[in-house]
Amino acid sequence: MLQVLIGLIIIAAIIVGGLYIFRKTTTNRVNDIKAKKYRLVELHVEQELQSGLKMSLTGESLEEFKQLQTSFDQIRNEQFKAIDELADNIAREIKGINVIKTQSDVKMLDNLVNVAQHDVTQTRETLNDFKKIDQKHRQAVSKLEKKYQELRKQLLSQNFKFGDSIDNLEDELSKLEDEFDKFSTLTTNGDHASAKEILATLEVNTNHLESLISVIPGLYKKLQSDYADQLAELKAGYTKLVGDDFNFNDGNIETQIANVETQRVAVLGKLADLDVDAVTKADETIERQIDHLYELMQTEIDARPQVTEIMPQVSKFIIHAQNQNHELMLELDRLGQNYTLDHGELETARGLGEQIRQLEKDYQNDLNAIEAKQAVDSDILARQQEALVQLEQIEKQQTEINDSVSGLQNDERRAKETLRQFAIDIHGIKRHIEGLNLPGLPKAYLEYFFVVSDEIKKLDSDINKIKINMEDITKQLLIVQSDLETLEEQTNDVKDSAQLAERLLQYANRLRENNAEVEAAVQKAQKLFDEDYDYSASLETIATVLDKVEPGSYKRLEDNYYGK
């Protein structure tokens, strides 16, 4: 029983302690929330609103301000009051034991204060916006008033820079000043909502007018002064150039100058109407046309002294090329009687002659045009510069043709000397082979000997014709040279094979009586030597059997023959 009592006492103590802690923490939290609300009151927003009345607002702005005051009165009279009443209720509830309801009311109290804080902050921000726009509009009044005074002063003091545009510029400025007066009145009266719309339009239109005032003087100067002076200079320059016998491919230059002048006057009219975009595009076109006209005239002016300089050069070059081609044709004709010219030298030279005649014709036409004062100098300059290039190419081709045929006589002389040496060489080969006193010569050797001999005879016949082909002669010389070298090699082979075979047969005769194989080989080798004239086969037959009967004997006899 005692234990139960003690347990109940402990539970009661815990409950009492818990309630104490709950009341303490809840009281602290409520005090914090009330302090938060008190700080909102301490902002004295009502005083800020009272000072806002000094802005002397009217119209839509005044209505918006009144709504702002009404909203804050609701915050102060209703929201703040509800917060205070709920805080008092919570203070009473804390003394009881309805913990759940107390906690719910504390949350509600916190929400009410947060909402009030948000509404107060929004009220102050809106009020601050009113002050800012009031300040902005009043500054804009001062700024725009000063700017319009400056623009008016600029238009009055520099009206000569704007030409006929000045009237429309002043009209635009007057319209802006009228709108500015409306804006200034609305701002002074505090109707900032209406003033805001006018200010936006004023700023755009003012910037546009400033841009016009900035751009127009430059455009006007170019159109009224610069282009007018340039066109006058072009007209006077063209007249003088025509008087100095200058001609132009573009024959309507005077008309072009007049057309540009018409455009200039028309564009000045657009500038007076303040159509700057159209004027800017037209200005670029006029400038481009004027530059083109200057370029046309300058091209002919620059070409005249160059034409004066180049014409004598071309004349001398043409005469030189004609003389060169005449001499080349004579030389080719002379050489053509004795030599075959198979690379089209004559045809090429004739073609060069035709080119020279055409260049001379063009030159004469240009010279006649100059004398008749009908020449377009730039055209003549281009044509004669190209003529110089062609004449240089012609001279190069003439030189190449001359170089290719100038050595024909020397080539013929050297070819005859080489032919004479070939005849000596083959005669020497013949005497050498005959001096061996062989029973006969191999058929293949004789055939090759006569082939080379016939080649030399043909070469001799071709080189002694009335008209010879040196290119063909040169090819024959190379063939005969090669074949003679081969014939000399074959002659040496026949000589060496025959003499070695004789030595080996003499050596084998000492062995034949006691060796039937040697006897048979000697007879076979002797037959190949005496009847078939196949000295290499004879040598191979006897050498093979000697090496078999007496190894190393062939090598010893061969080394002895070659003097090793």
C-alpha positions as a printed Julia matrix, in Angstrom:
564×3 Matrix{Float64}:
   0.0     0.0      0.0
   2.84    2.28     0.89
   4.56    1.52    -2.4
   1.43    2.44    -4.37
   1.22    5.68    -2.48
   4.85    6.44    -3.2
   4.24    5.66    -6.9
   1.29    8.02    -7.04
   3.34   10.74    -5.38
   6.12   10.29    -7.97
   3.65   10.39   -10.87
   2.04   13.5     -9.42
   5.46   15.09    -9.07
   6.3    14.29   -12.69
   3.02   15.75   -13.92
   3.48   18.88   -11.84
   7.07   19.22   -13.06
   6.0    18.69   -16.67
   3.27   21.29   -16.36
   5.74   23.72   -14.87
   8.22   23.23   -17.69
   5.44   23.51   -20.32
   4.13   26.73   -18.78
   7.64   28.16   -18.56
   8.6    27.38   -22.19
   5.2    28.42   -23.54
   5.37   31.7    -21.62
   8.83   32.38   -23.05
   7.7    31.59   -26.59
   4.61   33.79   -26.28
   6.78   36.61   -24.94
   9.1    36.22   -27.97
   6.14   36.4    -30.36
   4.74   39.45   -28.57
   8.18   41.08   -28.76
   8.19   40.45   -32.51
   4.8    42.14   -32.78
   6.03   45.0    -30.59
   8.94   45.58   -32.96
   6.44   45.98   -35.78
   4.59   48.59   -33.74
   7.87   50.36   -32.98
   8.44   50.86   -36.73
   5.83   53.64   -36.52
   4.61   52.98   -40.04
   1.71   55.33   -39.37
   4.23   58.18   -39.06
   5.86   57.18   -42.36
   2.44   57.21   -43.99
   1.77   60.6    -42.45
   5.0    61.96   -43.96
   3.93   60.47   -47.31
   1.03   62.89   -47.36
   3.59   65.65   -47.9
   4.13   64.34   -51.45
   0.88   66.07   -52.41
  -0.36   63.08   -54.37
  -3.32   63.41   -56.7
  -5.28   61.36   -59.16
  -4.58   57.67   -59.44
  -1.49   57.95   -57.23
  -3.55   59.48   -54.42
  -6.1    56.66   -54.68
  -3.33   54.07   -54.45
  -1.88   55.86   -51.4
  -5.27   55.94   -49.69
  -5.64   52.22   -50.28
  -2.23   51.76   -48.69
  -3.35   53.76   -45.62
  -6.55   51.73   -45.36
  -4.57   48.49   -45.54
  -2.28   49.61   -42.72
  -5.21   50.79   -40.58
  -6.6    47.28   -40.94
  -3.26   45.83   -39.81
  -3.08   48.14   -36.79
  -6.74   48.01   -35.73
  -7.59   44.42   -36.55
  -4.48   42.26   -36.93
  -2.58   43.79   -34.0
  -5.74   43.66   -31.82
  -6.33   40.01   -32.67
  -2.73   39.24   -31.75
  -3.08   40.96   -28.36
  -6.36   39.21   -27.54
  -5.0    35.78   -28.47
  -1.86   36.4    -26.4
  -4.02   37.26   -23.36
  -6.08   34.08   -23.83
  -2.93   31.98   -23.98
  -1.69   33.6    -20.77
  -4.89   32.44   -19.03
  -4.81   29.0    -20.65
  -1.29   28.34   -19.41
  -2.62   28.2    -15.85
  -4.9    25.33   -16.82
  -4.04   21.86   -18.0
  -5.39   21.92   -21.61
  -1.93   21.61   -23.13
  -3.1    20.69   -26.64
  -5.33   23.76   -27.06
  -2.6    25.99   -25.66
  -0.07   24.67   -28.17
  -2.55   25.2    -31.03
  -3.19   28.78   -29.94
   0.57   29.48   -29.75
   0.97   28.32   -33.35
  -1.97   30.5    -34.4
  -0.41   33.46   -32.58
   2.89   32.93   -34.4
   1.1    32.77   -37.77
  -0.83   35.98   -37.04
   2.39   37.83   -36.21
   4.13   36.47   -39.35
   1.22   37.61   -41.53
   1.28   41.02   -39.86
   5.04   41.25   -40.38
   4.63   40.43   -44.1
   1.85   43.02   -44.51
   3.83   45.71   -42.67
   6.91   45.02   -44.79
   4.86   45.2    -47.99
   3.26   48.46   -46.83
   6.65   50.02   -46.15
   8.04   48.84   -49.51
   5.05   50.26   -51.37
   5.4    53.52   -49.48
   9.11   53.56   -50.37
   8.2    53.02   -54.03
   5.95   56.07   -53.85
   8.82   58.11   -52.48
  11.24   56.81   -55.11
   8.94   57.51   -58.04
   8.17   60.94   -56.6
  11.9    61.65   -56.39
  12.55   60.15   -59.85
   9.85   62.23   -61.49
  10.99   65.42   -59.8
  14.58   64.72   -60.92
  13.3    63.95   -64.42
  11.51   67.3    -64.5
  14.75   69.08   -63.69
  16.84   66.96   -66.06
  14.46   67.2    -69.02
  13.91   70.92   -68.52
  17.65   71.48   -68.66
  18.06   69.16   -71.66
  15.33   70.89   -73.68
  16.89   74.25   -72.93
  20.23   72.95   -74.23
  18.62   71.45   -77.36
  16.75   74.68   -78.04
  19.96   76.66   -77.6
  21.83   74.29   -79.94
  19.19   74.56   -82.65
  19.16   78.35   -82.39
  22.92   78.85   -82.34
  23.78   76.18   -84.94
  20.76   76.3    -87.24
  23.09   76.66   -90.27
  24.32   73.1    -89.66
  20.86   71.6    -90.12
  19.7    73.21   -93.35
  16.01   72.77   -94.07
  15.82   70.14   -91.32
  15.81   72.91   -88.72
  12.06   73.59   -89.02
  11.02   69.99   -88.41
  13.58   69.62   -85.63
  12.15   72.69   -83.87
   8.63   71.29   -84.34
   9.71   68.01   -82.77
  11.31   69.86   -79.88
   8.15   71.95   -79.38
   6.04   68.78   -79.23
   8.39   67.35   -76.63
   8.21   70.56   -74.61
   4.41   70.4    -74.67
   4.47   66.82   -73.42
   7.06   67.82   -70.86
   4.73   70.53   -69.53
   2.04   67.88   -69.0
   4.53   65.62   -67.26
   5.8    68.45   -65.08
   2.24   69.42   -64.05
   1.31   65.83   -63.19
   4.52   65.42   -61.2
   3.96   68.68   -59.31
   0.4    67.62   -58.55
   1.59   64.22   -57.39
  -0.2    62.16   -60.07
   2.79   59.9    -60.61
   0.82   57.06   -62.16
  -0.24   59.25   -65.1
   3.16   60.97   -65.2
   4.93   57.61   -65.49
   3.34   56.83   -68.87
   4.22   60.26   -70.26
   7.82   59.99   -68.98
   8.4    56.7    -70.81
   7.28   58.24   -74.1
   9.23   61.44   -73.41
  12.47   59.55   -72.82
  12.15   57.55   -76.07
  11.25   60.6    -78.16
  13.92   62.75   -76.52
  16.61   60.16   -77.28
  15.39   60.03   -80.88
  15.55   63.81   -81.22
  19.04   63.88   -79.7
  20.11   61.23   -82.21
  18.72   63.31   -85.09
  20.46   66.45   -83.85
  23.71   64.47   -83.56
  23.55   62.78   -86.98
  21.97   65.39   -89.26
  24.83   67.97   -89.28
  27.28   65.39   -90.63
  24.86   64.17   -93.3
  23.87   67.72   -94.21
  27.51   68.79   -94.58
  28.26   65.87   -96.9
  25.15   66.42   -99.03
  25.15   70.21   -99.08
  28.87   70.91   -99.18
  31.18   67.93   -99.7
  29.26   66.16  -102.45
  28.34   69.42  -104.15
  32.03   70.42  -104.25
  33.08   66.98  -105.47
  30.47   66.92  -108.22
  31.52   70.4   -109.32
  35.15   69.21  -109.32
  34.2    66.1   -111.31
  32.29   68.17  -113.85
  35.15   70.64  -114.28
  37.69   67.82  -114.36
  35.74   65.92  -116.99
  35.46   69.03  -119.15
  39.21   69.61  -118.9
  40.05   65.96  -119.63
  37.82   65.98  -122.71
  39.6    69.17  -123.77
  42.92   67.34  -123.33
  41.68   64.57  -125.68
  40.94   62.01  -122.99
  38.35   59.37  -123.89
  36.41   56.96  -121.71
  34.8    53.58  -122.21
  31.87   54.83  -120.19
  30.74   57.55  -122.54
  27.95   59.01  -120.39
  30.07   60.38  -117.54
  28.51   63.82  -117.84
  25.05   62.26  -117.55
  26.17   60.23  -114.53
  27.39   63.39  -112.8
  24.02   65.07  -113.48
  22.16   62.02  -112.13
  24.17   62.04  -108.92
  23.45   65.76  -108.53
  19.72   65.05  -108.89
  19.99   62.33  -106.23
  21.86   64.71  -103.92
  19.09   67.32  -104.08
  16.38   64.69  -103.57
  18.16   63.25  -100.53
  18.45   66.74   -99.02
  14.64   66.84   -99.19
  14.43   63.54   -97.29
  16.85   64.93   -94.73
  14.58   67.96   -94.25
  11.78   65.45   -93.49
  14.07   63.83   -90.89
  14.05   60.46   -92.73
  17.55   59.66   -91.53
  17.47   55.92   -92.32
  16.64   56.55   -95.99
  19.19   59.39   -96.13
  21.94   57.17   -94.7
  21.37   54.49   -97.35
  21.18   57.06  -100.14
  24.33   58.74   -98.82
  26.26   55.48   -99.18
  25.02   55.11  -102.77
  26.0    58.67  -103.69
  29.44   58.29  -102.13
  30.01   55.04  -104.02
  28.98   56.64  -107.33
  31.23   59.65  -106.79
  34.18   57.39  -105.93
  33.51   55.42  -109.12
  33.56   58.58  -111.24
  36.81   59.72  -109.65
  38.29   56.28  -110.28
  37.25   56.35  -113.95
  38.98   59.67  -114.53
  42.04   58.87  -112.42
  42.52   55.6   -114.29
  42.81   57.45  -117.6
  45.02   60.17  -116.09
  47.41   57.55  -114.7
  47.39   55.55  -117.94
  48.36   58.46  -120.25
  52.08   58.76  -119.26
  52.41   54.98  -119.17
  51.02   54.75  -122.7
  53.47   57.43  -123.82
  56.29   55.33  -122.37
  55.19   51.88  -123.5
  54.33   52.57  -127.14
  57.97   53.1   -128.3
  59.01   50.01  -126.31
  56.42   47.85  -128.03
  57.35   49.29  -131.44
  61.04   48.42  -130.96
  60.18   44.98  -129.63
  57.91   44.25  -132.62
  60.64   45.29  -135.08
  63.16   43.17  -133.17
  60.8    40.17  -133.15
  60.12   40.57  -136.9
  63.85   40.65  -137.69
  64.49   37.68  -135.44
  61.72   35.68  -137.06
  62.88   36.63  -140.57
  66.42   35.45  -139.82
  65.06   32.31  -138.17
  62.93   31.48  -141.22
  65.93   31.97  -143.55
  68.07   29.71  -141.37
  65.35   27.06  -141.16
  64.87   27.22  -144.93
  68.61   26.8   -145.5
  68.91   23.96  -143.02
  65.75   22.38  -144.39
  67.54   21.79  -147.71
  70.12   19.54  -146.04
  68.38   18.33  -142.9
  65.02   16.88  -141.99
  63.31   19.17  -139.46
  60.82   16.83  -137.86
  59.79   18.84  -134.77
  57.59   21.36  -136.56
  60.22   24.1   -136.4
  59.07   25.74  -139.65
  55.39   25.6   -138.7
  56.11   27.03  -135.25
  58.19   29.85  -136.73
  55.41   30.66  -139.2
  52.92   30.72  -136.3
  55.17   33.13  -134.4
  55.25   35.32  -137.49
  51.44   35.42  -137.53
  51.38   36.4   -133.86
  53.87   39.19  -134.52
  51.77   40.47  -137.44
  48.64   40.52  -135.25
  50.5    42.38  -132.5
  51.77   44.86  -135.08
  48.22   45.33  -136.38
  46.88   45.97  -132.86
  49.76   48.35  -132.2
  49.08   50.28  -135.4
  45.36   50.5   -134.58
  46.16   51.9   -131.14
  48.69   54.32  -132.62
  46.1    55.53  -135.13
  43.57   55.98  -132.31
  46.09   58.08  -130.37
  46.83   60.23  -133.41
  43.1    60.6   -134.1
  42.58   61.58  -130.42
  40.09   58.75  -130.0
  42.19   56.53  -127.74
  41.05   55.19  -124.38
  44.43   55.21  -122.64
  43.64   52.5   -120.07
  42.56   50.09  -122.83
  45.68   50.78  -124.87
  47.88   50.36  -121.8
  46.33   46.99  -120.94
  46.58   45.81  -124.57
  50.21   46.85  -125.03
  51.26   45.46  -121.64
  49.85   42.13  -122.77
  51.67   42.61  -126.11
  55.0    42.92  -124.25
  54.28   39.68  -122.42
  53.49   37.9   -125.71
  56.59   39.33  -127.39
  58.77   38.04  -124.56
  57.22   34.59  -125.0
  57.76   34.78  -128.78
  61.42   35.7   -128.3
  61.84   32.77  -125.92
  60.34   30.36  -128.48
  62.51   31.81  -131.27
  65.61   31.22  -129.14
  64.55   27.66  -128.34
  64.01   26.85  -132.04
  67.31   28.44  -133.04
  69.19   26.56  -130.3
  67.6    23.28  -131.37
  68.81   23.58  -135.02
  72.0    25.61  -134.65
  74.1    22.51  -133.88
  72.94   20.41  -136.84
  76.12   21.02  -138.9
  78.38   20.29  -135.95
  76.3    17.22  -135.19
  76.76   16.08  -138.81
  80.52   16.61  -138.65
  80.82   14.68  -135.39
  78.59   11.91  -136.78
  80.87   11.5   -139.84
  83.95   11.37  -137.63
  82.27    8.69  -135.49
  81.27    6.76  -138.64
  84.86    6.88  -139.87
  86.01    5.44  -136.54
  83.36    2.7   -136.77
  84.74    1.7   -140.2
  88.27    1.59  -138.78
  87.09   -0.46  -135.79
  85.26   -3.12  -137.83
  88.16   -3.34  -140.29
  90.49   -3.89  -137.33
  88.22   -6.62  -135.98
  88.21   -8.31  -139.38
  92.01   -8.22  -139.67
  92.37   -9.45  -136.11
  90.09  -12.46  -136.61
  91.71  -13.3   -139.96
  95.15  -13.17  -138.31
  94.17  -16.08  -136.06
  94.35  -18.43  -139.09
  91.36  -20.38  -137.88
  89.85  -23.08  -140.11
  86.6   -21.13  -140.09
  84.31  -18.94  -137.98
  81.11  -19.79  -136.06
  77.94  -19.15  -138.06
  76.37  -16.97  -135.34
  79.51  -14.85  -135.15
  79.63  -14.36  -138.92
  75.95  -13.4   -139.01
  76.43  -10.83  -136.27
  79.58   -9.49  -137.95
  77.7    -8.92  -141.2
  74.76   -7.31  -139.34
  77.11   -4.75  -137.79
  78.86   -4.28  -141.13
  75.51   -3.64  -142.85
  74.54   -1.16  -140.1
  77.72    0.8   -140.76
  77.07    0.75  -144.52
  73.49    2.0   -144.01
  74.71    4.73  -141.67
  77.28    5.75  -144.28
  74.57    5.83  -146.95
  72.12    7.86  -144.82
  74.71   10.36  -143.67
  75.8    11.07  -147.24
  72.33   11.78  -148.58
  71.53   15.26  -149.88
  69.0    15.75  -147.04
  69.68   13.94  -143.82
  67.7    13.31  -140.65
  70.12   14.02  -137.81
  67.78   12.6   -135.2
  67.67    9.27  -137.05
  71.45    9.43  -137.64
  72.01    9.91  -133.91
  69.86    6.88  -133.1
  71.82    4.77  -135.64
  75.12    5.93  -134.14
  74.05    4.74  -130.71
  72.93    1.36  -132.08
  76.15    0.8   -134.07
  78.26    1.85  -131.08
  76.55   -0.73  -128.89
  76.68   -3.48  -131.53
  80.39   -2.85  -132.22
  81.17   -3.27  -128.54
  79.24   -6.55  -128.54
  81.1    -7.69  -131.7
  84.45   -6.96  -130.05
  83.41   -9.06  -127.05
  82.33  -11.93  -129.33
  85.62  -11.67  -131.29
  87.61  -11.97  -128.06
  85.47  -14.93  -127.0
  86.18  -16.73  -130.33
  89.91  -15.99  -130.09
  90.22  -17.12  -126.45
  88.15  -20.28  -126.96
  90.11  -21.28  -130.1
  93.58  -20.67  -128.66
  92.78  -22.35  -125.33
  91.26  -25.32  -127.18
  94.49  -25.7   -129.25
  96.64  -25.65  -126.1
  94.48  -28.21  -124.32
  94.44  -30.49  -127.41
  98.25  -30.37  -127.58
  98.43  -31.26  -123.88
  95.86  -34.06  -124.3
  97.84  -35.64  -127.16
 100.44  -36.74  -124.6
  97.78  -38.63  -122.64
  95.67  -40.12  -125.44
  97.8   -43.24  -126.14
  97.21  -44.7   -122.7
  93.64  -43.46  -122.12
  90.76  -44.36  -124.4
  88.5   -41.72  -122.85
  91.04  -39.01  -123.62
  91.4   -40.4   -127.13
  87.69  -40.16  -127.75
  87.5   -36.65  -126.31
  90.43  -35.48  -128.44
  88.8   -36.77  -131.61
  85.47  -35.15  -130.74
  87.05  -31.84  -129.77
  89.21  -31.83  -132.92
  86.12  -32.38  -135.09
  84.27  -29.52  -133.36
  87.33  -27.34  -133.94
  88.2   -28.27  -137.56
  84.79  -28.92  -139.07
  82.11  -27.19  -136.97
  84.22  -24.16  -135.95
  82.51  -24.44  -132.55
  85.57  -23.46  -130.52
  83.78  -22.97  -127.22
  82.23  -26.5   -127.46
  85.61  -27.94  -128.44
  87.21  -26.24  -125.41
  84.53  -27.5   -123.05
  84.83  -31.1   -124.36
  88.6   -31.41  -123.92
  88.66  -29.4   -120.67
  86.11  -31.72  -119.07
  88.06  -34.91  -119.79
  91.41  -33.39  -118.74
  90.0   -32.32  -115.36
  88.72  -35.86  -114.93
  91.98  -37.58  -115.87
  94.28  -34.98  -114.34
  92.38  -32.74  -111.89
  93.43  -29.05  -111.95
  95.15  -29.31  -115.3
  92.57  -27.12  -117.1
  92.76  -24.38  -114.48
  96.55  -24.41  -114.66
  96.62  -24.15  -118.45
  93.92  -21.43  -118.44
  95.81  -19.34  -115.88
  98.95  -19.73  -117.93
  97.09  -18.51  -121.04
  95.75  -15.39  -119.35
  99.14  -14.72  -117.77
  98.03  -15.3   -114.2
